[in-house]
Every structure is written in C-alpha cells, then in structure tokens.
Amino acid sequence: MSEAGTDLDPERAAWLRLSLTPGVGPVTARRLLEAFGLPDAIFAASARTLTPLAGEPLARILAAPATDAQLTAIAATAHWLAQSPSHHLVTLADAAYPSGLLAMTDPPPLLYAIGRLELLAQPTLAIVGSRSATQQGAATAESFAAGLARAGLSIVSGLALGIDAAAHRGALKAAAEGARGSTVAVVGTGIDIVYPSSNRALTEQLRRQGLVLSELPLGTPAVAHNFPRRNRLIAGLSRGVLVVEAAVHSGSLITARLAAEQGREVFAIPGSIHSPVAKGCHRLIKDGAKLVESVQDILEELRVDTAPARTPDRQPAGEGRDAPVGNELPELQHRVLDALGHDPVGLDQLCERAGCAAGDLSAALLELELAQHVERLPGNRYQRLR
Amino acid sequence: MSEAGTDLDPERAAWLRLSLTPGVGPVTARRLLEAFGLPDAIFAASARTLTPLAGEPLARILAAPATDAQLTAIAATAHWLAQSPSHHLVTLADAAYPSGLLAMTDPPPLLYAIGRLELLAQPTLAIVGSRSATQQGAATAESFAAGLARAGLSIVSGLALGIDAAAHRGALKAAAEGARGSTVAVVGTGIDIVYPSSNRALTEQLRRQGLVLSELPLGTPAVAHNFPRRNRLIAGLSRGVLVVEAAVHSGSLITARLAAEQGREVFAIPGSIHSPVAKGCHRLIKDGAKLVESVQDILEELRVDTAPARTPDRQPAGEGRDAPVGNELPELQHRVLDALGHDPVGLDQLCERAGCAAGDLSAALLELELAQHVERLPGNRYQRLR
C-alpha cells in the first residue's frame, strides 16, 4: 500500500481505508471481502473488475489512490493506537474479532477498542433499558449486572444514562471485587469521544477495567442515526439481552427485537402495570421474552456454569433485599410504607390509604425519601424502594 | 319417593338425598347417574344391582330408606327454599346447571344458589388472589372486575378477603351502574353461612345483586379441606382465571393450575420483582400464563364481543354464547349427537368422530343422557334415542 506513510502496517491501513471510504458500508464491505479476500486485494483491483460488485462510481473511487482526507484519518488513527497499549483496532480478519458479530449479515469490517479485549472471549449478556430509569430500576440493573458478572458473564451495554450506566457500574463493581466477568460498552460515537459528558468518570473506568467498542471513525460526534447501529452491535455481541425498564417505543425494545431476530434470548424484568417504564418489558414478555426475577433465572436459561461463587461464611450483608424493612421507623413512616407498596401511588391516594393529613404525609415521605426507603417519581407519585 | 314428607318435589328430594349420602362424592354420583339416569332410579334399585357400581356397603345404604338425618336435612332445605324466591337448588339435570362444570370429571350433582341464576349463562371470568393483598392490588382487582363486568362478563371469585372481595365489589359497582355483567361468588361453606364474618355486608349485596353458589349442604361450617374443592368450582365455572396478587404457594395458584388443566386461559398481572405478592403471578407467567396489563388484553384473548351492550330492539344480552343459532343444545352436545347416529358407538370412536377430548365428551354425553337424547348401553357404548 502506497499510502502507508504512517506507523500502521499496510494491511491495517487498508482495512482502515476500506472502512473510511464513503459509500462502503458493512454490507458492501462484506461483499467485496468475500470476492477479494483482504482489503489490500480490493485496492489492488481495477475499476473494471470492481464495477460488478460495487457499481461504477464506487469502483473508480476504490481503484484510485487514497484521498488526502483518508490519509489524514489513517495517520490520526495510527497516532491514537500508539498513544496507549490499551487502544486497539480489531478487523474482521483478527482472531479477537467477536464471533457473535460474524453471524450478522452486516458485521462491521473494523472495530475500535479501548480496554481488555479478552472480555470478548467470555460469554456475554446485554443489559439495556431506559435513560430515564427509576432509582429502583437502576438499582435492579446494577444488582443483576453484578450478579451476572460474578457468574462469569461480560455485561454488554450502550453507555447511555440510566439503565445502561447502572449495568456497567454493577459489573465493574463485581470485577473490582474479583469477579470473572466484567463489562463491555458499545458506543455510538467515535471511541475517543465521551458522550454523554456526565458519563465521563464511568467511561474512564470502563476504558481501564472493562472494554469500550465502536465501529465509527475516531472523532465521530453523537448523531441520532448512529445509535440504532450501535444497538445492532449490542444485540450481535450478546448471547441474550436483558431489558430492565423501558418504554414501549424505545431503543431498548429495538435492541431486544434485533437480538430475537438473531436467535438470541430476550429477558425482561416485569414491574407494576401502573409504571410507564415497565410497559416496554411487558410488551416483550407478551411477545415471548422470558420473565426474569433473579440472576438465577438467566443463568439457567443460558446454561451458564455457576460453580460456587461464594462460600457460605462470607455472605455479604444487605443483599437480602426481600428482608422486611422499616421496623425501626416511626409509626407514621411505617404506616406510609405499608400503604405505599411497590406500585407508583399519587399523594391523594396515599393520604387516603395511610389515613393521615397531607402535611404529615409529606413530612413522612420526605424522611422516607432521604432514608432511601421510597422514591419520588415524576407527577408527584411515590413508590417503595425495598 | 317415600320420604317426600316435605314441600320438595320427589325428584329434587332424591337429588338432595343423593348429595347428602355419606360416601357419595361427585365421582360416585356421576357413575351412578350414568348407570341409572336420575337419582330416584338409583334409590329404586336393589342393593344387588347397585353393588357393582358403588360397593356393597354403600349399595345397602342407597337401597335402604332415607335416614332420619337425611330427612331432617331435606326438610330444612325445603324450608330454606321456601324462605325466598332467590333461593335455588340447581341439579345436574337442570337447564340452569353451569355448562362449564359439566366438563369436569367430578361435577357436583347439586348446587345451592342465592341470587340471579341467569348470571351463569353469561361468559364468566374468575378473578382470584391473595387474602393479604396490598391496597394497590385490591384497587387493581376492583378496577379490572368493573371493566370486565362492563364488557358483559360475570366475575367469579371465592368471597375471601383481599383480592376476592375487591373483585366482587368492582363487579357489583359496575352492575349497579347498569353493566351487563355482574359477579358470582363460590363459597366453601354452606350457602347460609357468612364467612369470613367481615364480609357480611358484601355477602348480603352479592345475594341481592349477584349470585352466591355452594355445593355444600346448608349449615356446613368453614373447614380448611373444603376450600380446595371451592377453588375447583371457581376454575370450572370460568372461561379463564385472572390472578392479581398471589404468593407462590397459594390457593390462587392452585385455582389457576386447575383452570389450565381444564383448558381455560390463565391471566396474571405482573408486579415489582421485589414485591412478595407478585411472585405467584410471575411464576404463572413463566409457566405460560398471559401477562395482562389492561382489561382489553383479556377481552382480546377471550374474543369477547365488546360491541355496544344492548341493541335498541332488546336482543337479550349474553344468551348462550356457544349455542348455534336455532338450536337449543350447546355446540359440543350437538356435535356429539351428529357423530353418534343410531347405531351403538364406543367412546374411543366417538371421541375421534366428534374431535373432542375424552373429558368434554363424557360431560356432553352425561347431559345428553339426562335430557334423554342418548342411551347408554352395556360396554360403555352409546346410541341416539331420537
């Protein structure tokens, strides 16, 4: 390759150029690679040979030398790769390329990665859900991710706010405590971009202790149309998808459907019929997803070997979330908790149920909220956290 | 019948005596009725004729005159019947006998009823659940019952505290507002007993505006072992069972399983995975029950016609939903008659011809026999009488 005026070996430079050529999407790339073998063979071919596969205009572009813009991008990528040993390019031809993606009709020819590539060799499960999750939903995602990582699974998610972030956090926490599994984030921007910016600390931790993946060129900003592509990769990478809280029309449901189409298991956590963020999960269960109440439900379905994870003498405290709570609370708070249940309830209804004045109720609720017994939801509704 | 020193006609007195004979449960009663037709024919038979079907000790009891205890109970029942026009006895031979129960292997030979018998002709759905329901669960049961009653369903439940009571209340409220549907309570005590006593006002209302049913003799107190029998009737009476809140080991789950065994639809309302009373519903959904979020979910599944309740020309609502137009027999009985012809046919062959399950066939044959449409021949063969 003549354009290899970079630190990159010519073969990788050719992979990069292929992925950077406008008009070459994953499907065209796959067709060309099937015909020619490797990218440098594509670029060595004549426009006449390429035309039947790529069409005439694209064939002429492929047969011409790389553009200046491509050479600049290739040089920048070489520079990025040299910055850290944790920066990787993974091509379709590499052993590290995730086997789950190979089964797709349009596997990305190239993946950018930061972190522990070996996590791709572990069994993976995606956990996805609403960006506007409830605290209970986020806590559930975090606890499932931790439990599954302890059982050796790599948790795949999209590094969005809400459920995604909680799932990554849970798996990282388990990994930090020595769990076999960890977590893989697939981002819908260039891998060097942090988005959303409030996820900066989490992104840094993922790059160090987990793995971050992108199929998009360095510097690609957050653009809406790239996120469905990201969802497709999350589904492809995973043996199954767990949806924790999701609206009926949401990216999480698209990810779950993509997973089902690819023959992956879909799992969903149910919730109150009065909770808007449970509706997406309920839709999935109606359509055949497995209703999930515990980590064990998923492990059994995936037939993951769960050899003794913990010895009985070191059961961590506070893990029994079904334990009765609130015994130590003042009488009114106790009564409010009883009246509350795990479904969202409005203030008027709660007042009536608990049989107390509005002022007393508000005070009790505030105290309960501060003690993390209850959660305040949009529309002044409340529900129990435990 | 010589013991008819009561106000009761001899045929009903014989039905009562049959149901009051110790050792004659629904299964034995069915066997005897299949052999002899009606109860007075059983009591007219000799002990020698009865022995092969009932065993020798029971045969001797059946062939002897009624005991004093039986005569007293029959007289007391006659007195009870005379007390109010809303008090009824419904025997297997009566047109009002619920067709859903006929498909059971052990239909009660006799039902005691207070209230609107015509509710049994409407499509029915059971709503059951925990006695220790949350207030949210009770509110959900009440609102589903009201919505379903408005759509013309009779809501069947067990008049227990919690979900049962809430379901009855919701349906009664809708009925008071002019809904086509109402509610049927199946109790596990004698029908003249109020249990639990805190349900007294509700029981009175059910007797006036709904229907209360029992298969147990008058005066039977609340005894634990009678409640599973009650659950069996709730399942048998209903086209489907909706479970609202239930623990994993609960009578509600037994009712749902009995319903599933009888080919009925099972519906369950999901909840938080942290809520103990959602666990039973989640278990059912994992086992194949339909997850339900709205009244519409149930109506669609049952294909209940939710067209405007009444046509202006006063077409009676909810009349014989399975009956083909212009024929007084339920569809299955009609099919069995068609399959039967005037030559003796064995059960296996008949099953195949009519294309129905053995249990359904037996039920249809029993009804046809009691209505003197068919005759049972030696060797379990049947033929048409007309």
Short mmCIF file of C-alpha atoms in Angstrom, two decimals, chain B residues 8-339:
data_model
loop_
_atom_site.label_atom_id
_atom_site.label_comp_id
_atom_site.label_asym_id
_atom_site.label_seq_id
_atom_site.Cartn_x
_atom_site.Cartn_y
_atom_site.Cartn_z
CA LEU B 8 -89.95 -30.58 47.88
CA ASP B 9 -90.97 -32.45 44.76
CA PRO B 10 -89.82 -36.09 44.90
CA GLU B 11 -87.24 -35.71 42.14
CA ARG B 12 -85.43 -32.83 43.87
CA ALA B 13 -85.68 -34.63 47.20
CA ALA B 14 -83.93 -37.59 45.58
CA TRP B 15 -81.16 -35.33 44.22
CA LEU B 16 -80.75 -33.87 47.71
CA ARG B 17 -80.69 -37.29 49.34
CA LEU B 18 -78.05 -38.42 46.84
CA SER B 19 -75.84 -35.44 47.62
CA LEU B 20 -76.37 -35.94 51.37
CA THR B 21 -75.47 -39.64 51.38
CA PRO B 22 -72.11 -40.15 53.13
CA GLY B 23 -69.75 -41.95 50.76
CA VAL B 24 -71.34 -40.49 47.64
CA GLY B 25 -68.95 -37.85 46.31
CA PRO B 26 -69.24 -36.22 42.90
CA VAL B 27 -67.36 -39.08 41.19
CA THR B 28 -69.58 -41.85 42.62
CA ALA B 29 -72.67 -39.74 41.98
CA ARG B 30 -71.64 -39.37 38.36
CA ARG B 31 -71.04 -43.09 37.96
CA LEU B 32 -74.43 -43.92 39.47
CA LEU B 33 -76.22 -41.31 37.37
CA GLU B 34 -74.56 -42.60 34.21
CA ALA B 35 -75.86 -46.05 35.03
CA PHE B 36 -79.36 -45.23 36.27
CA GLY B 37 -80.27 -41.92 34.73
CA LEU B 38 -81.87 -39.97 37.58
CA PRO B 39 -81.46 -40.23 41.38
CA ASP B 40 -84.90 -41.72 42.04
CA ALA B 41 -83.93 -44.62 39.75
CA ILE B 42 -80.82 -45.12 41.91
CA PHE B 43 -82.89 -45.28 45.09
CA ALA B 44 -85.40 -47.60 43.41
CA ALA B 45 -82.66 -50.10 42.54
CA SER B 46 -81.82 -53.14 44.64
CA ALA B 47 -78.62 -53.43 46.67
CA ARG B 48 -77.52 -56.30 44.38
CA THR B 49 -77.87 -54.09 41.28
CA LEU B 50 -76.05 -51.22 42.97
CA THR B 51 -73.14 -53.21 44.41
CA PRO B 52 -71.00 -53.45 41.22
CA LEU B 53 -71.07 -49.64 40.88
CA ALA B 54 -71.00 -48.46 44.48
CA GLY B 55 -69.51 -51.32 46.50
CA GLU B 56 -71.57 -53.41 48.86
CA PRO B 57 -71.78 -51.19 51.98
CA LEU B 58 -72.80 -48.10 50.03
CA ALA B 59 -75.22 -50.13 47.89
CA ARG B 60 -77.03 -51.24 51.04
CA ILE B 61 -77.30 -47.65 52.26
CA LEU B 62 -78.67 -46.48 48.90
CA ALA B 63 -81.22 -49.28 48.73
CA ALA B 64 -82.49 -48.62 52.28
CA PRO B 65 -84.93 -45.80 53.09
CA ALA B 66 -83.50 -42.37 53.77
CA THR B 67 -82.15 -41.90 57.30
CA ASP B 68 -83.75 -39.54 59.78
CA ALA B 69 -80.76 -37.21 59.47
CA GLN B 70 -81.24 -37.06 55.72
CA LEU B 71 -84.96 -36.45 56.04
CA THR B 72 -84.31 -33.64 58.50
CA ALA B 73 -81.76 -32.05 56.17
CA ILE B 74 -84.12 -32.38 53.20
CA ALA B 75 -86.93 -30.76 55.18
CA ALA B 76 -84.59 -27.96 56.30
CA THR B 77 -83.56 -27.38 52.68
CA ALA B 78 -87.19 -27.30 51.59
CA HIS B 79 -87.82 -24.73 54.30
CA TRP B 80 -84.83 -22.68 53.15
CA LEU B 81 -86.03 -22.82 49.53
CA ALA B 82 -89.46 -21.58 50.57
CA GLN B 83 -87.95 -18.67 52.53
CA SER B 84 -87.15 -16.60 49.45
CA PRO B 85 -87.67 -16.75 45.70
CA SER B 86 -83.95 -16.01 45.35
CA HIS B 87 -83.02 -19.34 46.97
CA HIS B 88 -82.41 -22.11 44.44
CA LEU B 89 -81.33 -25.70 44.10
CA VAL B 90 -79.69 -26.49 40.74
CA THR B 91 -79.24 -30.15 39.85
CA LEU B 92 -77.15 -31.69 37.10
CA ALA B 93 -80.39 -32.27 35.20
CA ASP B 94 -81.46 -28.61 35.28
CA ALA B 95 -81.02 -26.33 32.28
CA ALA B 96 -79.55 -23.73 34.62
CA TYR B 97 -76.69 -26.05 35.65
CA PRO B 98 -73.48 -24.28 34.54
CA SER B 99 -72.14 -25.92 31.39
CA GLY B 100 -68.55 -25.21 32.49
CA LEU B 101 -68.93 -27.62 35.40
CA LEU B 102 -70.20 -30.42 33.16
CA ALA B 103 -66.76 -30.73 31.60
CA MET B 104 -65.26 -31.61 34.99
CA THR B 105 -64.61 -35.22 35.88
CA ASP B 106 -66.49 -34.64 39.14
CA PRO B 107 -69.28 -32.11 38.68
CA PRO B 108 -71.24 -31.54 41.90
CA PRO B 109 -74.64 -33.25 41.49
CA LEU B 110 -76.29 -30.34 43.25
CA LEU B 111 -75.63 -26.63 43.71
CA TYR B 112 -77.21 -24.35 46.29
CA ALA B 113 -77.66 -20.82 44.97
CA ILE B 114 -78.84 -17.44 46.21
CA GLY B 115 -79.42 -14.64 43.74
CA ARG B 116 -79.55 -14.17 40.00
CA LEU B 117 -79.22 -17.62 38.42
CA GLU B 118 -79.19 -16.07 34.94
CA LEU B 119 -75.64 -14.83 35.60
CA LEU B 120 -74.46 -18.40 34.98
CA ALA B 121 -75.49 -18.08 31.34
CA GLN B 122 -73.12 -15.14 30.79
CA PRO B 123 -69.47 -15.56 29.86
CA THR B 124 -67.52 -15.78 33.09
CA LEU B 125 -64.02 -14.91 34.22
CA ALA B 126 -62.58 -15.74 37.62
CA ILE B 127 -60.52 -13.14 39.47
CA VAL B 128 -58.60 -14.56 42.41
CA GLY B 129 -55.63 -13.59 44.53
CA SER B 130 -54.12 -13.10 47.92
CA ARG B 131 -56.16 -12.60 51.07
CA SER B 132 -53.37 -10.30 52.23
CA ALA B 133 -53.37 -8.19 49.10
CA THR B 134 -51.79 -4.76 49.01
CA GLN B 135 -54.16 -1.84 48.75
CA GLN B 136 -52.87 -1.29 45.22
CA GLY B 137 -53.59 -4.93 44.37
CA ALA B 138 -57.13 -4.64 45.72
CA ALA B 139 -57.66 -1.44 43.73
CA THR B 140 -56.39 -3.21 40.59
CA ALA B 141 -58.70 -6.20 41.15
CA GLU B 142 -61.66 -3.89 41.70
CA SER B 143 -60.97 -1.87 38.58
CA PHE B 144 -60.41 -4.94 36.35
CA ALA B 145 -63.61 -6.55 37.69
CA ALA B 146 -65.59 -3.40 36.98
CA GLY B 147 -64.17 -3.08 33.47
CA LEU B 148 -64.81 -6.71 32.64
CA ALA B 149 -68.35 -6.60 34.04
CA ARG B 150 -69.00 -3.56 31.84
CA ALA B 151 -67.88 -5.70 28.90
CA GLY B 152 -70.56 -8.24 29.87
CA LEU B 153 -68.57 -10.78 31.87
CA SER B 154 -69.71 -12.31 35.13
CA ILE B 155 -66.81 -12.17 37.55
CA VAL B 156 -66.39 -15.38 39.56
CA SER B 157 -64.47 -15.40 42.81
CA GLY B 158 -64.35 -17.02 46.22
CA LEU B 159 -65.61 -14.30 48.57
CA ALA B 160 -62.38 -14.39 50.57
CA LEU B 161 -60.80 -11.23 51.97
CA GLY B 162 -58.37 -9.25 49.83
CA ILE B 163 -58.45 -9.73 46.07
CA ASP B 164 -61.63 -11.87 46.01
CA ALA B 165 -63.68 -9.31 47.91
CA ALA B 166 -62.28 -6.47 45.80
CA ALA B 167 -63.20 -8.28 42.58
CA HIS B 168 -66.78 -8.87 43.77
CA ARG B 169 -67.04 -5.24 44.85
CA GLY B 170 -65.80 -3.92 41.48
CA ALA B 171 -68.25 -6.04 39.50
CA LEU B 172 -71.17 -5.14 41.80
CA LYS B 173 -70.33 -1.46 41.41
CA ALA B 174 -70.39 -1.79 37.62
CA ALA B 175 -73.65 -3.78 37.77
CA ALA B 176 -75.23 -1.06 39.91
CA GLU B 177 -74.28 1.41 37.16
CA GLY B 178 -76.06 -0.70 34.56
CA ALA B 179 -73.30 -3.02 33.35
CA ARG B 180 -74.42 -6.25 31.67
CA GLY B 181 -72.05 -8.36 33.76
CA SER B 182 -72.16 -8.91 37.50
CA THR B 183 -70.49 -11.34 39.85
CA VAL B 184 -70.74 -14.90 41.13
CA ALA B 185 -69.29 -15.95 44.49
CA VAL B 186 -68.49 -19.60 45.10
CA VAL B 187 -68.26 -20.21 48.83
CA GLY B 188 -66.54 -23.02 50.70
CA THR B 189 -69.23 -23.22 53.41
CA GLY B 190 -72.93 -23.92 53.41
CA ILE B 191 -74.60 -21.16 51.44
CA ASP B 192 -76.48 -19.97 54.53
CA ILE B 193 -73.22 -19.30 56.40
CA VAL B 194 -71.42 -15.95 56.20
CA TYR B 195 -67.66 -16.42 56.18
CA PRO B 196 -65.47 -14.57 56.92
CA SER B 197 -67.83 -12.53 59.08
CA SER B 198 -66.18 -9.28 57.99
CA ASN B 199 -67.61 -9.96 54.53
CA ARG B 200 -71.21 -9.83 55.85
CA ALA B 201 -72.26 -6.65 54.05
CA LEU B 202 -70.64 -7.81 50.82
CA THR B 203 -72.33 -11.20 51.12
CA GLU B 204 -75.74 -9.56 51.53
CA GLN B 205 -75.11 -7.44 48.46
CA LEU B 206 -73.96 -10.46 46.45
CA ARG B 207 -77.11 -12.36 47.38
CA ARG B 208 -79.26 -9.44 46.21
CA GLN B 209 -77.40 -8.21 43.12
CA GLY B 210 -75.13 -11.08 42.16
CA LEU B 211 -75.14 -14.81 42.73
CA VAL B 212 -73.75 -16.96 45.52
CA LEU B 213 -73.12 -20.68 44.91
CA SER B 214 -72.14 -23.62 47.10
CA GLU B 215 -72.03 -27.35 46.59
CA LEU B 216 -72.04 -27.97 50.36
CA PRO B 217 -75.11 -28.78 52.45
CA LEU B 218 -76.77 -25.96 54.37
CA GLY B 219 -75.05 -25.22 57.64
CA THR B 220 -71.61 -26.58 56.61
CA PRO B 221 -69.11 -24.50 58.61
CA ALA B 222 -65.75 -23.20 57.32
CA VAL B 223 -63.40 -26.19 57.28
CA ALA B 224 -59.99 -25.97 55.62
CA HIS B 225 -60.38 -29.03 53.41
CA ASN B 226 -63.47 -27.64 51.70
CA PHE B 227 -61.64 -24.66 50.19
CA PRO B 228 -59.64 -26.56 47.54
CA ARG B 229 -62.99 -28.01 46.37
CA ARG B 230 -64.31 -24.48 46.14
CA ASN B 231 -61.27 -23.48 44.01
CA ARG B 232 -62.03 -26.36 41.63
CA LEU B 233 -65.53 -24.96 41.07
CA ILE B 234 -64.24 -21.42 40.53
CA ALA B 235 -61.93 -22.75 37.81
CA GLY B 236 -64.62 -24.95 36.29
CA LEU B 237 -67.20 -22.16 36.11
CA SER B 238 -64.92 -19.75 34.29
CA ARG B 239 -63.64 -19.32 30.77
CA GLY B 240 -60.42 -18.00 32.25
CA VAL B 241 -58.78 -17.11 35.55
CA LEU B 242 -57.08 -13.80 36.28
CA VAL B 243 -54.65 -13.84 39.21
CA VAL B 244 -53.99 -10.39 40.62
CA GLU B 245 -51.61 -10.77 43.56
CA ALA B 246 -50.55 -14.13 44.91
CA ALA B 247 -47.77 -15.81 46.80
CA VAL B 248 -46.00 -18.73 45.12
CA HIS B 249 -47.64 -21.26 47.41
CA SER B 250 -51.26 -20.18 47.47
CA GLY B 251 -54.78 -21.30 46.75
CA SER B 252 -54.90 -18.80 43.89
CA LEU B 253 -52.13 -20.63 42.07
CA ILE B 254 -53.93 -23.91 42.61
CA THR B 255 -57.09 -22.42 41.12
CA ALA B 256 -55.07 -21.17 38.14
CA ARG B 257 -53.48 -24.59 37.61
CA LEU B 258 -56.85 -26.34 37.83
CA ALA B 259 -58.15 -23.89 35.24
CA ALA B 260 -55.19 -24.56 32.94
CA GLU B 261 -55.77 -28.32 33.26
CA GLN B 262 -59.37 -27.78 32.22
CA GLY B 263 -58.20 -25.91 29.15
CA ARG B 264 -59.09 -22.46 30.47
CA GLU B 265 -56.99 -19.37 29.84
CA VAL B 266 -54.83 -18.20 32.74
CA PHE B 267 -54.05 -14.50 33.06
CA ALA B 268 -51.71 -12.87 35.57
CA ILE B 269 -50.89 -9.28 36.46
CA PRO B 270 -47.16 -8.65 36.89
CA GLY B 271 -45.59 -6.54 39.59
CA SER B 272 -42.29 -5.49 41.04
CA ILE B 273 -39.77 -8.31 41.40
CA HIS B 274 -39.27 -7.00 44.93
CA SER B 275 -42.92 -7.48 45.89
CA PRO B 276 -43.68 -10.84 47.57
CA VAL B 277 -47.30 -10.86 46.32
CA ALA B 278 -46.16 -10.57 42.70
CA LYS B 279 -44.14 -13.78 42.86
CA GLY B 280 -47.10 -16.09 42.31
CA CYS B 281 -48.17 -14.13 39.24
CA HIS B 282 -44.63 -14.21 37.87
CA ARG B 283 -44.49 -17.97 38.42
CA LEU B 284 -47.68 -18.35 36.38
CA ILE B 285 -46.37 -16.15 33.55
CA LYS B 286 -43.17 -18.20 33.42
CA ASP B 287 -45.36 -21.29 33.16
CA GLY B 288 -47.29 -19.88 30.23
CA ALA B 289 -50.00 -17.63 31.68
CA LYS B 290 -50.76 -14.49 29.70
CA LEU B 291 -49.29 -11.31 31.14
CA VAL B 292 -52.11 -8.80 31.50
CA GLU B 293 -51.86 -5.03 31.74
CA SER B 294 -55.39 -4.00 30.83
CA VAL B 295 -58.97 -5.22 30.60
CA GLN B 296 -58.55 -5.09 26.84
CA ASP B 297 -55.76 -7.69 27.00
CA ILE B 298 -58.24 -10.18 28.48
CA LEU B 299 -61.14 -9.35 26.20
CA GLU B 300 -58.94 -9.79 23.13
CA GLU B 301 -57.68 -13.14 24.31
CA LEU B 302 -61.16 -14.43 25.16
CA ARG B 303 -62.51 -12.87 21.96
CA VAL B 304 -65.37 -11.42 23.93
CA ASP B 305 -67.54 -9.22 21.79
CA THR B 306 -67.35 -5.75 23.28
CA ALA B 307 -69.78 -4.19 20.86
CA PRO B 308 -72.37 -1.81 22.33
CA ALA B 309 -74.04 -3.58 25.20
CA ARG B 310 -77.65 -3.59 24.02
CA THR B 311 -79.23 -3.22 20.63
CA PRO B 312 -82.30 -0.99 20.55
CA ASP B 313 -84.60 -3.91 19.70
CA ARG B 314 -83.87 -5.50 23.08
CA GLN B 315 -81.89 -8.54 21.95
CA PRO B 316 -81.19 -10.38 25.22
CA ALA B 317 -77.54 -9.99 26.11
CA GLY B 318 -75.16 -12.82 26.79
CA GLU B 319 -77.53 -15.54 25.70
CA GLY B 320 -75.98 -18.94 25.02
CA ARG B 321 -72.69 -17.78 23.58
CA ASP B 322 -71.69 -21.22 22.37
CA ALA B 323 -75.08 -22.16 21.00
CA PRO B 324 -75.53 -22.29 17.27
CA VAL B 325 -78.47 -20.21 16.13
CA GLY B 326 -81.76 -22.11 16.04
CA ASN B 327 -80.67 -24.97 18.25
CA GLU B 328 -81.21 -25.32 21.95
CA LEU B 329 -78.20 -27.61 22.59
CA PRO B 330 -74.67 -26.38 23.27
CA GLU B 331 -72.38 -26.77 20.29
CA LEU B 332 -70.45 -29.74 21.67
CA GLN B 333 -73.59 -31.74 22.51
CA HIS B 334 -74.89 -31.03 19.05
CA ARG B 335 -71.61 -32.25 17.55
CA VAL B 336 -71.71 -35.40 19.68
CA LEU B 337 -75.28 -36.13 18.59
CA ASP B 338 -74.25 -35.72 14.96
CA ALA B 339 -71.30 -38.04 15.49
#
